[in-house]
Amino acid sequence: MAEQTWLRQYVILERAALRAQLQYRVNFWTTLMGGIAYQGTQLLFLGVLLGKFGLIGGWGFSEVAFVFAMRLASHALYVVPFGSLRLTDEMVRDGEFDRVLLRPVNPFLQLVTRMFPLMSLGDALLGCGALVVFGWQAPIDWTPAKIGYLILAVIGGGLVETGIQTFFCGLSFVATSTFSLRIFADSSITQFSGYPLTMFGRATFYAFCTIFPMAFISFLPATVLLGRTSDVPLPAWLTTLSPLAGTVVFVLGYTFFTKMMPRYTSPGS
Amino acid sequence: MSTAEQVRAFRGMTRAGTRSVLIYRGDLITGAVTLVIQVVLAIAVWRIVYSGRGPVDGVDARTAVAYAAIAACLQSVLLPWQFSSLPMRIRNGQIATDLTRPLGLIWQVFGQNLGVLLGRLPLGAIGLAAAAVLGALTLPPSWAAGLLSLVATVGGVMVAMLCNLIVSMVTFWTFEVGGPLIVYRFGSAFLSGSLIPLWFMPGWLRASVEWLPFQAQVYTPVSIYLGQTRGGQALALVAIQLVWVVLLTVLLELIWRRARYRVVVQGG
């Protein structure tokens, strides 16, 4: 095994996982639609709300929709390669994690390739589409530098979400069930990270930058692209560096994961 | 099996369902905390959206905020992520044992789902308490409206349970039900009016939503409670709930009749 790089291992395992998932045809199509329905309803919600009220926290539809698109594209970058992390809980509870520990492949890699998250393909489709459409409509004069920054921001956002979920995986080694926490993280990011987060007040905003670093996923880099960094109670240079947060959050999450793994005890033993 | 025995068996399934929720204390506590946070944020969003604005479409800020809070709590009770153990039972072949039990399969699943719902009631209550502390709740305009909204809540619960059961039944054909469940969950989150009340939907959307069973789950009870739908109109909404209960029961029976011949015992 030693001669195979982790990337090659990842490709082999993920391909097997995808094949396993494609057995169930109807599920494939409905899951794909599920991904689109999940995020689509959120967009529909923003559309109806802004259609009726015009502005939220001083931001119009073209701006909010752009933040939404950035978030969705980031989300796809988490969920396509890393989405099966959410199954860790179940594996720890059923004792299936025993098998992971017996195999000569990095446990994190095995968790990530446990099952191919089909739904994520819907997210990816909608995310890319939305980014093109709403990026076009947003009040931004696109330059190559800005496009480069957008790509970095989307990758960073994906890493923030991956880092948070990896942290929960570490937590599941000591807690019986982290299901609610995971769903909470997922639905809070889905429902609220599209808003101009400063509208919730300073204290809540700072919480979104630290305890639950949702602000880095799309809001902070979006203010840079939209030229609205003055809305944010942070120095402009710090806001501009926000795509880097992804790496920081992921490293923290992964470190926690590896620290907690030895504390796994097989159920029933 | 006599009726009394069947009732006892049904109650046993319900208790088991409730226990399956209550046993994961940690999860329940985080569930409550996270529902509170979501209620707080939803209230904040609607207050900010309205900030200083008068009534929109005849709905004032107070009503819109109360609607958002109550709908979020109701939805968390009616549409949990892990609702029924039926898909899992079909997948791992346990369905074979379930089918030989003296209580019919539909009643077993129905009892278990009802149990899960009862187990999650305290969560909804905590969410409502948080909304009350934040001054986001209002009282119904009259006793009659309060009572009717209670009836409508029961109707909403029945429609939601029937819909949940029908979606779970899809597993008999597809084995995997993750996809249909998610389409259903998010479709109904929007279509039931739990994300945004029907008052604010553009005409074409509202007209389509009114033809679907989902509005009965959340919109009907909450809009009656808040006095936004009154008198004859409110009664009509409750009557529509009843029609849906009948239609969905018939549909469930039809699906179950066909599903019986589709049972494949995996691993058997």
Coordinates of C-alpha atoms in Angstrom, one line a residue:
Chain A
M1 CA 0.0 0.0 0.0
A2 CA 2.9 2.3 0.8
E3 CA 3.7 3.0 -2.8
Q4 CA 0.2 4.4 -3.6
T5 CA -0.2 8.1 -3.0
W6 CA -3.2 9.2 -0.9
L7 CA -4.6 10.9 -4.0
R8 CA -4.6 7.6 -5.9
Q9 CA -6.2 5.9 -3.0
Y10 CA -8.8 8.5 -2.9
V11 CA -9.6 8.1 -6.6
I12 CA -9.9 4.3 -6.3
L13 CA -12.1 4.4 -3.2
E14 CA -14.3 7.2 -4.4
R15 CA -14.9 5.5 -7.8
A16 CA -16.0 2.3 -6.0
A17 CA -18.3 4.4 -3.8
L18 CA -19.8 6.0 -6.8
R19 CA -20.4 2.7 -8.5
A20 CA -22.2 1.4 -5.3
Q21 CA -24.5 4.4 -5.3
L22 CA -25.3 4.2 -9.0
Q23 CA -27.0 0.8 -8.5
Y24 CA -30.1 2.5 -7.3
R25 CA -31.2 4.4 -10.5
V26 CA -34.4 6.1 -9.2
N27 CA -32.5 7.2 -6.2
F28 CA -29.8 8.7 -8.3
W29 CA -32.2 11.0 -10.2
T30 CA -34.3 11.9 -7.2
T31 CA -31.2 12.6 -5.1
L32 CA -29.9 14.8 -7.8
M33 CA -33.2 16.6 -7.7
G34 CA -33.1 16.6 -3.9
G35 CA -29.8 18.6 -4.1
I36 CA -31.4 21.1 -6.4
A37 CA -34.7 21.3 -4.4
Y38 CA -32.8 21.8 -1.1
Q39 CA -30.9 24.9 -2.4
G40 CA -33.5 25.9 -4.9
T41 CA -36.2 26.4 -2.2
Q42 CA -33.7 28.7 -0.4
L43 CA -33.2 30.8 -3.5
L44 CA -37.0 30.9 -4.1
F45 CA -37.4 32.1 -0.5
L46 CA -34.9 34.9 -1.0
G47 CA -36.6 35.8 -4.3
V48 CA -40.0 36.0 -2.8
L49 CA -38.8 37.9 0.3
L50 CA -36.8 40.4 -1.6
G51 CA -39.5 40.7 -4.3
K52 CA -41.8 41.8 -1.5
F53 CA -39.5 43.9 0.6
G54 CA -36.8 45.1 -1.8
L55 CA -33.9 45.3 0.7
I56 CA -32.5 43.2 3.5
G57 CA -30.1 45.0 5.8
G58 CA -29.4 47.4 3.0
W59 CA -28.6 44.8 0.4
G60 CA -30.7 44.2 -2.8
F61 CA -31.5 41.0 -4.6
S62 CA -28.5 41.1 -7.0
E63 CA -26.1 41.3 -4.0
V64 CA -27.8 38.8 -1.8
A65 CA -28.2 36.4 -4.8
F66 CA -24.5 36.7 -5.5
V67 CA -23.6 35.8 -1.8
F68 CA -26.0 32.9 -2.2
A69 CA -24.3 31.7 -5.3
M70 CA -20.8 31.9 -3.7
R71 CA -22.0 30.0 -0.7
L72 CA -23.6 27.3 -2.9
A73 CA -20.5 26.9 -5.0
S74 CA -18.4 26.6 -1.8
H75 CA -20.9 24.1 -0.4
A76 CA -20.5 22.0 -3.5
L77 CA -16.7 22.0 -3.0
Y78 CA -17.2 20.6 0.5
V79 CA -20.0 18.2 -0.3
V80 CA -18.8 16.6 -3.5
P81 CA -15.4 15.3 -2.2
F82 CA -16.1 15.2 1.5
G83 CA -19.9 14.9 1.9
S84 CA -19.8 11.3 3.3
L85 CA -18.1 12.7 6.5
R86 CA -21.7 13.0 7.8
L87 CA -21.9 9.2 8.1
T88 CA -19.1 9.1 10.7
D89 CA -21.6 9.3 13.5
E90 CA -23.5 6.2 12.4
M91 CA -20.3 4.3 11.8
V92 CA -19.0 5.1 15.2
R93 CA -22.3 4.1 16.8
D94 CA -22.7 0.8 14.8
G95 CA -19.0 -0.1 15.4
E96 CA -18.3 -0.1 11.7
F97 CA -15.4 2.2 12.5
D98 CA -13.6 -0.9 13.8
R99 CA -13.2 -2.0 10.1
V100 CA -11.8 1.4 9.2
L101 CA -9.1 1.1 11.8
L102 CA -8.1 -2.4 10.5
R103 CA -7.4 -1.3 7.0
P104 CA -4.0 0.1 5.9
V105 CA -5.5 3.3 4.6
N106 CA -5.7 6.7 6.3
P107 CA -9.0 6.6 8.4
F108 CA -10.0 10.1 7.2
L109 CA -9.6 9.1 3.6
Q110 CA -11.8 6.1 4.3
L111 CA -14.5 8.2 5.9
V112 CA -14.4 10.6 3.0
T113 CA -14.9 7.8 0.4
R114 CA -17.4 5.8 2.5
M115 CA -20.2 6.7 0.1
F116 CA -20.4 9.0 -2.8
P117 CA -22.8 11.8 -1.9
L118 CA -25.0 11.9 -5.0
M119 CA -27.0 14.8 -3.8
S120 CA -23.9 16.9 -4.0
L121 CA -24.0 16.8 -7.8
G122 CA -27.3 18.7 -7.7
D123 CA -25.6 21.3 -5.4
A124 CA -22.6 21.5 -7.8
L125 CA -24.9 22.0 -10.8
L126 CA -27.0 24.7 -9.2
G127 CA -23.9 26.3 -7.6
C128 CA -22.0 26.7 -10.8
G129 CA -25.1 27.9 -12.7
A130 CA -26.0 30.4 -10.0
L131 CA -22.4 31.7 -9.8
V132 CA -22.3 32.5 -13.5
V133 CA -25.8 34.0 -13.6
F134 CA -25.7 36.0 -10.4
G135 CA -22.0 36.9 -10.8
W136 CA -23.1 38.4 -14.2
Q137 CA -25.9 40.4 -12.6
A138 CA -24.0 41.6 -9.5
P139 CA -22.8 45.2 -9.5
I140 CA -19.1 44.1 -10.0
D141 CA -16.7 45.1 -12.8
W142 CA -15.0 41.8 -13.4
T143 CA -11.3 41.8 -13.9
P144 CA -9.0 38.7 -14.0
A145 CA -7.8 39.6 -10.5
K146 CA -11.3 39.6 -9.2
I147 CA -12.1 36.3 -10.9
G148 CA -9.0 34.9 -9.3
Y149 CA -10.1 36.2 -5.9
L150 CA -13.6 34.7 -6.4
I151 CA -12.1 31.3 -7.1
L152 CA -9.9 31.5 -4.0
A153 CA -12.8 32.6 -1.9
V154 CA -15.0 29.7 -3.1
I155 CA -12.2 27.2 -2.4
G156 CA -11.7 28.8 1.1
G157 CA -15.4 28.6 1.8
G158 CA -15.5 24.9 0.9
L159 CA -12.6 24.3 3.3
V160 CA -14.4 26.2 6.1
E161 CA -17.3 23.9 5.8
T162 CA -15.1 20.8 5.5
G163 CA -13.2 21.9 8.6
I164 CA -16.4 22.4 10.6
Q165 CA -17.7 18.9 9.6
T166 CA -14.3 17.3 10.3
F167 CA -14.4 18.8 13.8
F168 CA -17.8 17.2 14.3
C169 CA -16.4 13.8 13.2
G170 CA -13.8 14.2 15.9
L171 CA -16.6 15.0 18.3
S172 CA -18.5 11.9 17.4
F173 CA -15.7 9.7 18.8
V174 CA -16.6 10.9 22.3
A175 CA -20.3 11.9 22.0
T176 CA -23.0 9.3 21.1
S177 CA -24.7 11.3 18.5
T178 CA -23.7 14.6 16.9
F179 CA -26.6 14.4 14.4
S180 CA -28.4 17.5 15.6
L181 CA -25.2 19.6 15.6
R182 CA -24.4 18.5 12.1
I183 CA -27.9 19.3 10.8
F184 CA -27.7 22.6 12.7
A185 CA -24.4 23.6 11.1
D186 CA -25.7 22.6 7.7
S187 CA -29.1 24.3 7.9
S188 CA -27.7 27.4 9.6
I189 CA -25.2 27.8 6.8
T190 CA -27.9 27.1 4.2
Q191 CA -30.5 29.4 5.7
F192 CA -28.5 32.3 7.1
S193 CA -25.1 32.6 5.5
G194 CA -26.6 34.2 2.4
Y195 CA -27.7 37.3 4.4
P196 CA -25.5 40.3 5.0
L197 CA -24.4 38.9 8.4
T198 CA -23.7 42.3 9.9
M199 CA -27.4 42.9 10.1
F200 CA -27.7 40.6 13.1
G201 CA -25.7 43.0 15.3
R202 CA -22.1 43.2 16.2
A203 CA -21.9 40.5 18.8
T204 CA -23.6 37.9 16.6
F205 CA -21.5 38.9 13.7
Y206 CA -18.3 38.4 15.7
A207 CA -19.6 35.0 16.8
F208 CA -20.0 34.1 13.1
C209 CA -16.4 35.0 12.6
T210 CA -15.0 33.0 15.5
I211 CA -17.1 30.3 17.3
F212 CA -19.1 29.3 14.2
P213 CA -17.0 30.8 11.4
M214 CA -19.8 31.0 8.8
A215 CA -18.9 34.6 7.8
F216 CA -15.8 33.4 6.0
I217 CA -17.8 31.1 3.7
S218 CA -19.1 33.8 1.4
F219 CA -20.2 37.0 3.2
L220 CA -16.7 38.5 4.0
P221 CA -15.1 37.8 0.6
A222 CA -18.3 38.9 -1.1
T223 CA -18.0 42.4 0.6
V224 CA -14.6 42.7 -0.9
L225 CA -15.8 41.9 -4.5
L226 CA -18.9 44.1 -4.1
G227 CA -16.8 47.0 -2.7
R228 CA -18.8 47.0 0.6
T229 CA -16.0 46.3 3.1
S230 CA -17.0 49.4 4.9
D231 CA -20.2 47.5 6.0
V232 CA -18.0 45.2 8.1
P233 CA -16.7 46.1 11.5
L234 CA -13.3 44.7 10.7
P235 CA -10.2 46.3 9.1
A236 CA -10.4 46.1 5.3
W237 CA -7.1 44.2 5.0
L238 CA -8.3 41.5 7.3
T239 CA -11.6 41.2 5.4
T240 CA -9.6 40.9 2.2
L241 CA -7.6 38.0 3.7
S242 CA -10.8 36.1 4.5
P243 CA -10.2 33.3 1.8
L244 CA -7.3 32.1 3.9
A245 CA -9.6 31.3 6.8
G246 CA -10.5 28.0 5.0
T247 CA -7.0 26.6 5.5
V248 CA -7.0 27.6 9.1
V249 CA -10.4 26.1 9.9
F250 CA -9.6 22.9 8.1
V251 CA -6.2 22.4 9.8
L252 CA -7.9 23.0 13.2
G253 CA -10.7 20.6 12.4
Y254 CA -8.3 17.9 11.2
T255 CA -6.0 18.3 14.2
F256 CA -9.0 17.9 16.5
F257 CA -10.1 14.8 14.5
T258 CA -6.7 13.1 14.8
K259 CA -6.5 14.0 18.5
M260 CA -10.0 12.5 19.3
M261 CA -9.6 9.3 17.2
P262 CA -7.7 7.3 19.8
R263 CA -10.7 7.9 22.1
Y264 CA -13.0 5.8 20.0
T265 CA -14.2 2.8 21.8
S266 CA -15.9 0.0 20.0
P267 CA -19.6 -0.3 21.0
G268 CA -20.6 -3.5 22.7
S269 CA -17.0 -4.1 23.9
Chain B
M1 CA -55.9 -10.5 17.5
S2 CA -58.8 -8.6 19.2
T3 CA -59.2 -4.9 18.9
A4 CA -58.0 -4.3 22.4
E5 CA -54.9 -6.2 21.8
Q6 CA -54.2 -4.3 18.6
V7 CA -54.7 -1.0 20.4
R8 CA -52.2 -2.2 23.0
A9 CA -49.7 -3.3 20.3
F10 CA -50.1 0.1 18.6
R11 CA -49.4 1.9 21.9
G12 CA -46.4 -0.2 22.3
M13 CA -45.0 0.9 18.9
T14 CA -45.8 4.5 19.8
R15 CA -43.9 4.2 23.1
A16 CA -40.9 2.6 21.3
G17 CA -40.9 5.5 18.8
T18 CA -40.9 8.1 21.6
R19 CA -38.1 6.3 23.4
S20 CA -36.0 6.2 20.2
V21 CA -36.1 10.0 20.4
L22 CA -35.7 10.5 24.1
I23 CA -32.9 8.0 24.5
Y24 CA -30.3 10.2 22.8
R25 CA -30.3 12.9 25.5
G26 CA -27.2 14.7 24.1
D27 CA -28.8 14.9 20.7
L28 CA -32.1 16.1 22.2
I29 CA -30.4 18.9 24.1
T30 CA -28.4 20.1 21.1
G31 CA -31.6 19.8 19.1
A32 CA -33.3 22.1 21.5
V33 CA -30.4 24.6 21.6
T34 CA -30.1 24.7 17.9
L35 CA -33.9 25.1 17.4
V36 CA -33.7 28.1 19.8
I37 CA -30.9 29.6 17.8
Q38 CA -32.8 29.1 14.6
V39 CA -36.0 30.7 16.1
V40 CA -33.9 33.6 17.3
L41 CA -32.3 34.2 13.9
A42 CA -35.6 33.8 12.1
I43 CA -37.2 36.4 14.3
A44 CA -34.2 38.7 13.7
V45 CA -34.5 38.3 9.9
W46 CA -38.2 39.2 9.9
R47 CA -37.7 42.2 12.3
I48 CA -34.9 43.5 10.1
V49 CA -36.9 43.0 6.9
Y50 CA -39.7 45.0 8.3
S51 CA -37.6 47.6 10.2
G52 CA -39.8 50.6 10.4
R53 CA -42.1 49.5 7.6
G54 CA -45.9 49.5 7.9
P55 CA -48.1 46.5 7.1
V56 CA -47.2 44.7 3.8
D57 CA -50.1 43.0 2.1
G58 CA -52.2 43.6 5.2
V59 CA -49.7 41.8 7.4
D60 CA -47.9 43.8 10.1
A61 CA -44.4 43.1 11.5
R62 CA -45.7 41.6 14.7
T63 CA -47.8 39.0 12.8
A64 CA -45.0 38.2 10.4
V65 CA -42.5 37.7 13.2
A66 CA -44.9 35.5 15.2
Y67 CA -45.6 33.4 12.1
A68 CA -41.9 32.8 11.4
A69 CA -41.3 31.7 15.0
I70 CA -44.3 29.4 15.3
A71 CA -43.8 27.9 11.9
A72 CA -40.1 27.0 12.6
C73 CA -41.2 25.2 15.8
L74 CA -44.1 23.4 14.1
Q75 CA -41.8 22.3 11.3
S76 CA -39.2 20.9 13.6
V77 CA -41.8 18.6 15.2
L78 CA -43.5 17.6 11.9
L79 CA -40.6 17.1 9.7
P80 CA -37.7 15.5 11.5
W81 CA -34.7 14.3 9.5
Q82 CA -35.0 10.7 10.8
F83 CA -38.6 10.0 10.8
S84 CA -39.4 6.5 10.1
S85 CA -37.4 3.3 10.5
L86 CA -39.3 1.8 7.5
P87 CA -36.6 2.5 4.9
M88 CA -33.9 1.0 7.1
R89 CA -36.0 -2.1 7.8
I90 CA -36.6 -2.7 4.1
R91 CA -32.9 -2.3 3.3
N92 CA -31.6 -4.7 5.9
G93 CA -34.3 -7.3 5.5
Q94 CA -36.0 -6.8 8.8
I95 CA -39.2 -6.2 7.0
A96 CA -39.6 -10.0 6.8
T97 CA -40.1 -10.2 10.6
D98 CA -42.2 -7.0 10.6
L99 CA -44.7 -8.5 8.1
T100 CA -45.3 -11.6 10.3
R101 CA -46.2 -9.5 13.3
P102 CA -49.9 -9.6 14.2
L103 CA -50.3 -5.8 14.0
G104 CA -50.4 -4.7 10.3
L105 CA -47.3 -3.1 9.0
I106 CA -48.9 0.3 8.3
W107 CA -50.1 0.5 11.9
Q108 CA -46.7 -0.5 13.2
V109 CA -45.0 2.3 11.2
F110 CA -47.7 4.8 12.0
G111 CA -47.4 4.0 15.7
Q112 CA -43.7 4.4 15.6
N113 CA -43.9 7.7 13.7
L114 CA -46.5 9.0 16.1
G115 CA -44.1 8.1 18.9
V116 CA -41.3 10.0 17.3
L117 CA -43.5 13.0 16.9
L118 CA -44.6 12.9 20.5
G119 CA -41.0 12.6 21.6
R120 CA -40.1 15.7 19.7
L121 CA -43.0 17.8 21.1
P122 CA -40.9 19.1 24.0
L123 CA -38.4 20.5 21.4
G124 CA -41.2 22.5 19.8
A125 CA -42.4 23.7 23.2
I126 CA -38.8 24.9 24.1
G127 CA -38.7 26.8 20.7
L128 CA -42.0 28.5 21.4
A129 CA -40.9 29.4 24.9
A130 CA -37.8 31.1 23.5
A131 CA -40.0 33.0 21.0
A132 CA -42.3 34.1 23.9
V133 CA -39.3 35.4 25.9
L134 CA -38.2 37.4 22.9
G135 CA -41.7 38.9 22.8
A136 CA -42.3 37.4 19.4
L137 CA -45.6 35.5 20.2
T138 CA -49.0 37.0 20.0
L139 CA -52.3 35.6 21.3
P140 CA -55.1 34.5 18.9
P141 CA -57.7 37.2 18.3
S142 CA -60.5 35.2 19.9
W143 CA -61.2 31.9 21.8
A144 CA -62.9 30.5 18.7
A145 CA -59.8 31.2 16.6
G146 CA -57.6 29.6 19.2
L147 CA -59.7 26.5 19.4
L148 CA -60.0 26.2 15.6
S149 CA -56.2 26.5 15.2
L150 CA -55.9 23.7 17.7
V151 CA -58.2 21.5 15.5
A152 CA -56.2 22.7 12.4
T153 CA -52.9 21.6 14.1
V154 CA -54.3 18.1 14.6
G155 CA -55.4 18.1 11.0
G156 CA -51.9 19.4 10.0
V157 CA -50.2 16.6 12.0
M158 CA -52.4 14.0 10.3
V159 CA -51.6 15.3 6.8
A160 CA -47.9 15.5 7.6
M161 CA -47.9 11.9 9.0
L162 CA -49.7 10.5 6.0
C163 CA -47.3 12.3 3.6
N164 CA -44.3 11.0 5.5
L165 CA -45.7 7.5 5.4
I166 CA -46.4 7.6 1.7
V167 CA -42.8 8.9 1.0
S168 CA -41.3 6.1 3.1
M169 CA -43.3 3.5 1.1
V170 CA -41.3 4.5 -2.0
T171 CA -38.5 2.4 -0.5
F172 CA -40.4 -0.8 -1.5
W173 CA -39.6 0.1 -5.1
T174 CA -36.3 1.9 -4.9
F175 CA -34.6 0.5 -1.8
E176 CA -32.8 3.8 -1.3
V177 CA -35.1 6.5 -0.2
G178 CA -32.6 9.3 0.6
G179 CA -33.4 11.1 -2.6
P180 CA -37.2 11.1 -2.4
L181 CA -37.1 12.0 1.3
I182 CA -35.0 15.1 0.7
V183 CA -37.0 16.3 -2.3
Y184 CA -40.1 15.8 0.0
R185 CA -38.5 17.5 3.0
F186 CA -37.4 20.6 1.2
G187 CA -40.3 20.8 -1.2
S188 CA -42.7 20.7 1.8
A189 CA -40.6 23.1 3.8
F190 CA -41.3 25.7 1.2
L191 CA -44.7 24.6 0.0
S192 CA -46.1 24.2 3.5
G193 CA -45.4 27.8 4.1
S194 CA -43.0 27.2 6.9
L195 CA -40.2 29.3 5.3
I196 CA -42.5 32.0 4.0
P197 CA -46.2 32.5 4.6
L198 CA -48.5 32.2 1.6
W199 CA -49.5 35.9 2.0
F200 CA -46.2 37.0 0.6
M201 CA -46.1 34.6 -2.4
P202 CA -46.7 36.0 -5.8
G203 CA -50.2 35.1 -7.2
W204 CA -49.2 32.3 -9.5
L205 CA -47.1 30.5 -6.8
R206 CA -49.8 30.9 -4.2
A207 CA -52.4 29.5 -6.6
S208 CA -50.3 26.4 -7.2
V209 CA -49.4 25.9 -3.6
E210 CA -53.1 26.0 -2.7
W211 CA -53.7 22.9 -4.8
L212 CA -51.2 20.8 -2.8
P213 CA -51.6 19.1 0.6
F214 CA -48.5 20.8 2.2
Q215 CA -50.2 24.1 3.2
A216 CA -52.4 22.0 5.5
Q217 CA -49.3 21.1 7.6
V218 CA -48.1 24.5 8.7
Y219 CA -49.8 27.4 7.0
T220 CA -53.4 26.5 7.9
P221 CA -52.9 26.2 11.7
V222 CA -50.6 29.2 12.0
S223 CA -52.6 31.6 9.9
I224 CA -55.8 30.7 11.8
Y225 CA -54.0 31.1 15.1
L226 CA -52.8 34.6 14.1
G227 CA -56.2 35.6 12.9
Q228 CA -54.9 36.2 9.4
T229 CA -57.5 33.7 8.1
R230 CA -60.9 34.1 9.8
G231 CA -64.5 32.9 9.7
G232 CA -65.7 31.0 6.7
Q233 CA -62.3 31.1 5.1
A234 CA -60.7 29.5 8.2
L235 CA -63.4 26.8 8.2
A236 CA -62.8 26.2 4.5
L237 CA -59.1 25.6 5.2
V238 CA -59.9 23.1 7.9
A239 CA -62.4 21.4 5.6
I240 CA -59.6 21.1 2.9
Q241 CA -57.4 19.5 5.5
L242 CA -60.1 16.9 6.1
V243 CA -60.4 16.2 2.3
W244 CA -56.6 15.7 2.2
V245 CA -56.7 13.3 5.1
V246 CA -59.3 11.2 3.3
L247 CA -57.5 11.4 -0.1
L248 CA -54.1 10.6 1.3
T249 CA -55.5 7.7 3.3
V250 CA -57.0 6.2 0.1
L251 CA -53.7 6.8 -1.7
L252 CA -51.7 5.2 1.1
E253 CA -54.0 2.1 1.0
L254 CA -53.6 1.8 -2.8
I255 CA -49.8 2.1 -2.6
W256 CA -49.6 -0.4 0.3
R257 CA -51.7 -2.9 -1.7
R258 CA -49.2 -2.8 -4.5
A259 CA -46.2 -2.6 -2.2
R260 CA -47.1 -5.9 -0.6
Y261 CA -46.2 -7.7 -3.8
R262 CA -43.0 -5.8 -4.2
V263 CA -41.5 -7.0 -0.9
V264 CA -38.0 -8.4 -1.5
V265 CA -36.3 -9.6 1.6
Q266 CA -32.7 -8.5 1.2
G267 CA -30.2 -11.0 2.4
G268 CA -32.9 -13.7 2.6

